[in-house]
XYZ file of C-alpha atoms in Angstrom:
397
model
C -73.997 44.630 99.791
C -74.525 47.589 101.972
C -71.292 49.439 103.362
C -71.101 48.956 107.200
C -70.843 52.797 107.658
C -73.468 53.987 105.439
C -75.500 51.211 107.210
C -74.474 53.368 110.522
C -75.163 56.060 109.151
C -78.838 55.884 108.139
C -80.113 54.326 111.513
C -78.871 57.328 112.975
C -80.676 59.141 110.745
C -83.977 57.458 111.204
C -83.686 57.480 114.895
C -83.083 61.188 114.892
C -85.970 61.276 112.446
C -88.019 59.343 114.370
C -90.307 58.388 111.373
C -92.135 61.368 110.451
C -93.255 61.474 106.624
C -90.101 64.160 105.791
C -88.135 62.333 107.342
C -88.868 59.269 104.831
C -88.866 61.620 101.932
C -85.340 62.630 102.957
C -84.618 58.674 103.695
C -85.372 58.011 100.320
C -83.684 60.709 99.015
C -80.256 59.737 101.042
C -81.223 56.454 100.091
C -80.410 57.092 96.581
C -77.611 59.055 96.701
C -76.007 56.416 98.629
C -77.550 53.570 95.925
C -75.556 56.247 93.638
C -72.424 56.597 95.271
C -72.177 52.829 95.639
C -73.267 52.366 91.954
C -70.451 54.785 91.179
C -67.722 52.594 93.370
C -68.656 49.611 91.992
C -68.070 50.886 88.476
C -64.920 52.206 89.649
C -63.866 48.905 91.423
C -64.789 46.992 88.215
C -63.098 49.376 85.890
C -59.746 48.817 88.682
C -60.021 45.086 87.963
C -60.581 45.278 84.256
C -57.763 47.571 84.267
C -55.313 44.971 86.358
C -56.908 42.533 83.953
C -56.138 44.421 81.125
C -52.706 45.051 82.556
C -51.995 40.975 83.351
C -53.107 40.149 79.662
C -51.146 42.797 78.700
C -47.599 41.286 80.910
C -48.915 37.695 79.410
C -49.397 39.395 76.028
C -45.615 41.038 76.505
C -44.536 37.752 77.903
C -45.935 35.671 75.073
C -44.436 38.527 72.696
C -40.953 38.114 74.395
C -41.199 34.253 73.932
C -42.432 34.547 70.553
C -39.458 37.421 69.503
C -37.175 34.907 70.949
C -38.218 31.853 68.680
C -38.214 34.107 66.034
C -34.640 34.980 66.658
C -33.446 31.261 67.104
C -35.764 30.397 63.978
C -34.095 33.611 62.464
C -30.800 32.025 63.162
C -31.620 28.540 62.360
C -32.851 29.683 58.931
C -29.999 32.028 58.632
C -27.009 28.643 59.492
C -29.534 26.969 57.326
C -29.405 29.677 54.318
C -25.591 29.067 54.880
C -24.860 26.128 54.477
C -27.678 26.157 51.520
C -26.045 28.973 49.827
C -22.275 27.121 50.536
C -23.725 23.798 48.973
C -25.286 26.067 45.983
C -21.851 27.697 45.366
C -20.394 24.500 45.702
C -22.183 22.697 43.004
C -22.279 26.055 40.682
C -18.144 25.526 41.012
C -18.313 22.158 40.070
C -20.692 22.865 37.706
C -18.880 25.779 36.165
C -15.983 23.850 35.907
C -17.611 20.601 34.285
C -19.333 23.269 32.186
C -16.004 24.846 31.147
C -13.794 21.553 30.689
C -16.919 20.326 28.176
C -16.551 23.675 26.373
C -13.076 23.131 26.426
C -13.038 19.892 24.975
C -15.947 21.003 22.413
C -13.534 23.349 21.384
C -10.811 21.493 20.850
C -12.721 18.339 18.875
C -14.027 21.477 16.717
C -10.569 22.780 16.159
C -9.666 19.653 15.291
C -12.924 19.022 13.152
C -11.970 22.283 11.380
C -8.460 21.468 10.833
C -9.674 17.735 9.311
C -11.886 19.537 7.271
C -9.570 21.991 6.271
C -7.836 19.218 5.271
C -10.133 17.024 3.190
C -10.962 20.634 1.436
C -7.794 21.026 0.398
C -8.078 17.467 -0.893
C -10.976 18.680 -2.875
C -9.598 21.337 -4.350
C -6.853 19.574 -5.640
C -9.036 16.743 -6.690
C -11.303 19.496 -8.215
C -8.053 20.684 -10.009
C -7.011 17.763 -11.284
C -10.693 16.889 -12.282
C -10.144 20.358 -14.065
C -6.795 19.385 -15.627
C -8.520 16.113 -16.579
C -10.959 17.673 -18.324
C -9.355 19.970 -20.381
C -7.080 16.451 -21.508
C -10.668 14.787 -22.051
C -11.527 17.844 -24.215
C -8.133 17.404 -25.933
C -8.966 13.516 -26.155
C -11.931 14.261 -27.991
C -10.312 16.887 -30.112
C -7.572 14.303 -31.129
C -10.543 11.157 -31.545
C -11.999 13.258 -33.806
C -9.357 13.318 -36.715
C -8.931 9.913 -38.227
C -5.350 9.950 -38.845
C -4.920 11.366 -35.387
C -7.413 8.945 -33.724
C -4.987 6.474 -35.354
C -2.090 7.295 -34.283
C -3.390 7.435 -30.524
C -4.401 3.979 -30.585
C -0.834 2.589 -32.425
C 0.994 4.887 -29.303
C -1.039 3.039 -26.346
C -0.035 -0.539 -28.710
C 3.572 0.601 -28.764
C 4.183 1.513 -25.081
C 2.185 -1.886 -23.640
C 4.634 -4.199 -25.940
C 7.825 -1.813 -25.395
C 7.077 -2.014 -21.709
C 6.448 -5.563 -21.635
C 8.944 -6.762 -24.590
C 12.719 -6.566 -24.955
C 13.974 -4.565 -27.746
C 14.440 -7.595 -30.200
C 11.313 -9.634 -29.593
C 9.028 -6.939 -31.327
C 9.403 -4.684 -34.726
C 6.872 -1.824 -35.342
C 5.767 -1.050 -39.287
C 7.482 -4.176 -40.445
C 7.751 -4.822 -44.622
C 5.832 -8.328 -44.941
C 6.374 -9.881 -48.540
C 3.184 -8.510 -49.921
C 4.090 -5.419 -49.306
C 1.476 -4.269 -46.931
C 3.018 -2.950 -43.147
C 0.959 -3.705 -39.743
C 1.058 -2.072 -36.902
C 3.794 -4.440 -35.317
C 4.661 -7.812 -35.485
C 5.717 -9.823 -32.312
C 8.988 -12.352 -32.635
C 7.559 -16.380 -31.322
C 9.700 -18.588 -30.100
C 11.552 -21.337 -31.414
C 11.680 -19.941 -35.180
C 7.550 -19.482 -35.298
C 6.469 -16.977 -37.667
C 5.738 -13.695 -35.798
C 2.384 -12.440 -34.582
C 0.695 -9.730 -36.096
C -1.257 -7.179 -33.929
C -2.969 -4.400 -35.872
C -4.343 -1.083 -33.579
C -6.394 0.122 -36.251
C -10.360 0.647 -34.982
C -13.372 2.441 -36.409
C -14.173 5.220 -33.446
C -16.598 6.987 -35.821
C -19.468 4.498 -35.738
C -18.725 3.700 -32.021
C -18.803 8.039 -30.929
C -22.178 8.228 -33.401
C -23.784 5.014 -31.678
C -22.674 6.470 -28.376
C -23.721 9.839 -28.771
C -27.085 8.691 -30.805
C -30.205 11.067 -28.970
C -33.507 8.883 -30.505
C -33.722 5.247 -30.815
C -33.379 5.191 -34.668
C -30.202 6.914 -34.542
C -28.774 4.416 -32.207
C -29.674 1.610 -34.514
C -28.362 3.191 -37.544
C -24.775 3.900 -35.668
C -25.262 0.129 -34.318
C -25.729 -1.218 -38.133
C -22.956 0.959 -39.585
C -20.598 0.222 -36.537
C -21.220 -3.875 -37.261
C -20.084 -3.209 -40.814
C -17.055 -1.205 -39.969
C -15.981 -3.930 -38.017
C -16.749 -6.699 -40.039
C -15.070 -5.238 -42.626
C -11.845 -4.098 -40.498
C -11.612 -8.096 -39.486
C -11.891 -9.469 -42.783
C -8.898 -6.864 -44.039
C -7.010 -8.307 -41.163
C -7.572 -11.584 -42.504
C -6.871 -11.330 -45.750
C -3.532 -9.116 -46.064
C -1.623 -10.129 -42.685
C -2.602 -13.740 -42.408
C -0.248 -14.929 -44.771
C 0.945 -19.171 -44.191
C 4.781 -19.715 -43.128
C 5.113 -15.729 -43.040
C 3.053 -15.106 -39.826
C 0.866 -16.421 -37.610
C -2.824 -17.902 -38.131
C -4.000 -15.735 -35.979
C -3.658 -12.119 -35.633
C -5.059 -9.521 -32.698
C -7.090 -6.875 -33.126
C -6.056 -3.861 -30.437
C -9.134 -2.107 -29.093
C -8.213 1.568 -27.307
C -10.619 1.034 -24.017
C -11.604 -1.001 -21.512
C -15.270 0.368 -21.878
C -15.586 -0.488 -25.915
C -14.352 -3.913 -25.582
C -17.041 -4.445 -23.042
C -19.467 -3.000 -25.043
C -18.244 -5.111 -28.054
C -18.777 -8.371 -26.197
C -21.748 -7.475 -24.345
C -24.060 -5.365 -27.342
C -22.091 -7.454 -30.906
C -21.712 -11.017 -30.212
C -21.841 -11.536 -34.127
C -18.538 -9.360 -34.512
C -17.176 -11.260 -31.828
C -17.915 -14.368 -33.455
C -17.253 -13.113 -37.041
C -13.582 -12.414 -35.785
C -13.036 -16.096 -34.162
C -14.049 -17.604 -37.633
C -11.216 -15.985 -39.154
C -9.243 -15.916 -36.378
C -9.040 -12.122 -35.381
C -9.171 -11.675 -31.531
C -10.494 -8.656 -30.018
C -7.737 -7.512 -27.233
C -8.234 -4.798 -24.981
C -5.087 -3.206 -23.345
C -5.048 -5.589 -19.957
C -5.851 -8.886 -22.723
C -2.724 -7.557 -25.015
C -0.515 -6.679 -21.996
C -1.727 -10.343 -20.275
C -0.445 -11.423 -24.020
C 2.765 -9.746 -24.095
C 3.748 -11.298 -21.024
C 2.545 -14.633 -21.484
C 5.050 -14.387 -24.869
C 7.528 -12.972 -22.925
C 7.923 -15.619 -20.542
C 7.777 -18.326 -23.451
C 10.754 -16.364 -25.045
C 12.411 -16.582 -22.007
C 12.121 -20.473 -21.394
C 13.397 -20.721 -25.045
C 16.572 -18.706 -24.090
C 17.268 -21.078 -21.066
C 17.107 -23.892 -23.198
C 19.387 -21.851 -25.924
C 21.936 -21.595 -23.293
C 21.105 -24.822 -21.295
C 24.710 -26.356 -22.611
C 26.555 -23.218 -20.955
C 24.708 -23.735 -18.068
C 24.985 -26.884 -17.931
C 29.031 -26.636 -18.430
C 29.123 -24.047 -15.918
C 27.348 -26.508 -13.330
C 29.571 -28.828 -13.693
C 32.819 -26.664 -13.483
C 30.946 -25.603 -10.416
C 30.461 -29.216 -8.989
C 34.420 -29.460 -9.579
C 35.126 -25.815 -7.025
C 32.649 -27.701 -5.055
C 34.646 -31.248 -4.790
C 37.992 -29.110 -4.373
C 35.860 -27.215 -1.669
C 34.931 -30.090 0.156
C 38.383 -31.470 -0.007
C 40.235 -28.599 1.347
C 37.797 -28.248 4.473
C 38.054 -31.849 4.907
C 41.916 -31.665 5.374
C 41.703 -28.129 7.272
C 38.711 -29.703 9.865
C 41.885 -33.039 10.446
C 44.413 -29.847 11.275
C 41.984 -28.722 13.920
C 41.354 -32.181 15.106
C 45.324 -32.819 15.619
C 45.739 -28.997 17.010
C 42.502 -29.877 19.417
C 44.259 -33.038 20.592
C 47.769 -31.224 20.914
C 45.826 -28.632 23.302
C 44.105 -31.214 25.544
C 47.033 -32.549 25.893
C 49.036 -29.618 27.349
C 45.755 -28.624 29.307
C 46.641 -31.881 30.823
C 50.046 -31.857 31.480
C 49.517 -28.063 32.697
C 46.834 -29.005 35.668
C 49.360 -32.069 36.866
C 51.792 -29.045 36.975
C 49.283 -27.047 39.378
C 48.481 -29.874 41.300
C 52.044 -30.691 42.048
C 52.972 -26.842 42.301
C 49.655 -27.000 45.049
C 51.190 -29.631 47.187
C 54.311 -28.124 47.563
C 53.216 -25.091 48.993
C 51.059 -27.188 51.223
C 54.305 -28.863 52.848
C 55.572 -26.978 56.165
C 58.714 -27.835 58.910
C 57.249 -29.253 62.138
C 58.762 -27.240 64.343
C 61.615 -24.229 64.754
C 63.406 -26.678 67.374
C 63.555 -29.112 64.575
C 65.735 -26.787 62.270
C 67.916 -25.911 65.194
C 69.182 -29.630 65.857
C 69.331 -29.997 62.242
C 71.797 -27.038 62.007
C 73.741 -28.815 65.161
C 73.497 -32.093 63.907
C 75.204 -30.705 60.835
C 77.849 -28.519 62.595
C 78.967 -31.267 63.997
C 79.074 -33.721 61.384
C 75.763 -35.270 61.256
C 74.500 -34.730 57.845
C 71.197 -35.927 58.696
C 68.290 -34.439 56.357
C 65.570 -31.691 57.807
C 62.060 -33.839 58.335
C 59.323 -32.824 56.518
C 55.693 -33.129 57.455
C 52.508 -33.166 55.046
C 49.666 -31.172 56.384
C 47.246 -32.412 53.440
C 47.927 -34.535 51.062
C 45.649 -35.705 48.413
């Protein structure tokens, strides 16, 4: 689109002109320049409207900027009440946390304290169990030293007899080393009751065959102390037999003290034929519970045959008894008619003592009837009238 002026300007031209051929030439040539000069606006106008374009994107662009720095700053502050209350909730639970944490360490402490303390404790137990296991073994060492000597290991197994039946027996019931009339001397004799011979117990016992089957380290050995250990014992039991059996002197039967729990097992569980040697001649095998079961058993029968010794004093001393007892019964018998008479005598003046109150009651219920009354009874009596003051009840029963 052609400007208006230049458009004025170039039919003056060409009228002035008047069409000659230098006159186009210098049409052309005006022509172009102008073609220029417009070329040149235009540019310019479009670079004016690229630049307001630029410049509105740009205001949008700040705009959108603006908009966008504001979200950012209410996102910023969202995240930041957000991050808050996060980091208040976080410290929160590390509190509780911390403090669960340090109450179960506290409490883990303590049950180890006390863990250490109990085993403190049950060490101490152990070392004085190890010390007495110690002690125990030195006396086991002693034991063995003493078992080994035949007059010692003799003497060790009359001491255990001795205590069981002085523990068990009074004084007179037993005798240790008693003189039978052949001469020989057992271990003790035991006193029966009602005039029975006594009981011989002898605490005599062949260790040396039991130690060498015991300690025996091949199976030949063991058989060899097992042989030599049956004839010990068979030979022990018929000496028992023959010297302290004796008819009206002691008893038919005599006991034969074994030292241990553990050998009289063994006896009755590895030698049946001993066992059964020794009830032929009647020779039983006691441990220490079977002799102190024994003793006791004896003691009690000497004690029934003491009652019945003395059952004539008790029996007098029942019946002066009965006689305290009739006296007894008489005396209460008079002394419970005393309180019934006394019991009578004080319901009686219980009695007499409420008719007293009742009476005493009334009286001080009675009352004049009125002042005016007691004047005319005064004049009545000044002048002559002896007539009595009426009285009126106000209750009477």
């Amino acid at each position: 689109m052609i400007d208006p002026a230049l458009d004025t300007l170039l039919t003056s031209t060409l009228d002035r002109l008047g069409g000659t051929g230098p006159a186009l030439a210098l049409l052309l040539a005006v022509l172009i320049l102008v073609f220029g000069l417009l070329s040149a606006r235009r540019s310019q106008a479009r670079q004016r409207e690229a630049a307001s374009l630029a410049e509105l994107r740009f205001a949008e662009l700040l705009k959108a900027q603006t908009e966008m720095q504001g979200r950012v700053a209410a996102m910023a502050e969202v995240f930041g009440a957000k991050q808050s209350e996060t980091n208040q909730a976080i410290n929160t639970r590390l509190d509780g946390l911390t403090q669960r944490l340090g109450q179960s360490i506290s409490e883990q402490t303590r049950a180890t304290h006390e863990n250490l303390r109990r085993l403190q404790e049950r060490l101490a137990v152990i070392d004085n169990a190890q010390t007495n296991i110690q002690s125990l073994a030195k006396d086991v060492v002693g034991l063995q030293a003493i078992l080994s000597n035949k007059q010692t290991r003799g003497a060790f197994g009359q001491s255990r007899m001795e205590t069981i039946i002085a523990d068990a027996l009074p004084s007179g019931a037993y005798q240790f080393q008693a003189q039978l009339a052949s001469g020989v001397r057992p271990d003790c004799t035991i006193r029966m009751p009602n005039g029975q011979p006594p009981l011989v117990v002898d605490a005599k016992f062949p260790l040396e065959a039991w130690n060498a089957m015991s300690g025996a380290r091949s199976p030949e050995a063991a058989k060899i102390a097992a042989q030599q250990f049956r004839r010990d014992m068979e030979v022990h039991i018929r000496d028992i037999s023959e010297k302290y059996l004796i008819a009206g002197e002691t008893q038919d039967t005599a006991f034969l003290f074994v030292p241990s729990e553990s050998i009289f097992a063994g006896i009755h569980e590895n030698f049946e034929a001993v066992v059964q040697r020794a009830h032929r001649a009647r020779v039983v095998i006691v441990s220490p519970s079977l002799l102190m079961l024994s003793v006791q058993v004896l003691q009690a029968l000497l004690k029934d045959q003491r009652m019945r010794e003395q059952a004539h004093v008790i029996q007098g001393e029942v019946a002066r008894l009965m006689d305290d007892l009739t006296r007894l019964d008489d005396r209460v018998r008079k002394l419970h008619g005393h309180f019934t008479a006394a019991q009578k005598d004080v319901d009686l003046i219980l009695t007499s003592t409420e008719k007293l109150t009742r009476r005493g009651a009334r009286i001080g219920e009675l009352e004049f009837e009125t002042v005016a009354a007691l004047s005319e009874s005064a004049d009545a009596v000044a002048e002559g009238r002896t007539a009595p003051p009426r009285l009126r009840v106000v209750d009477e029963d």
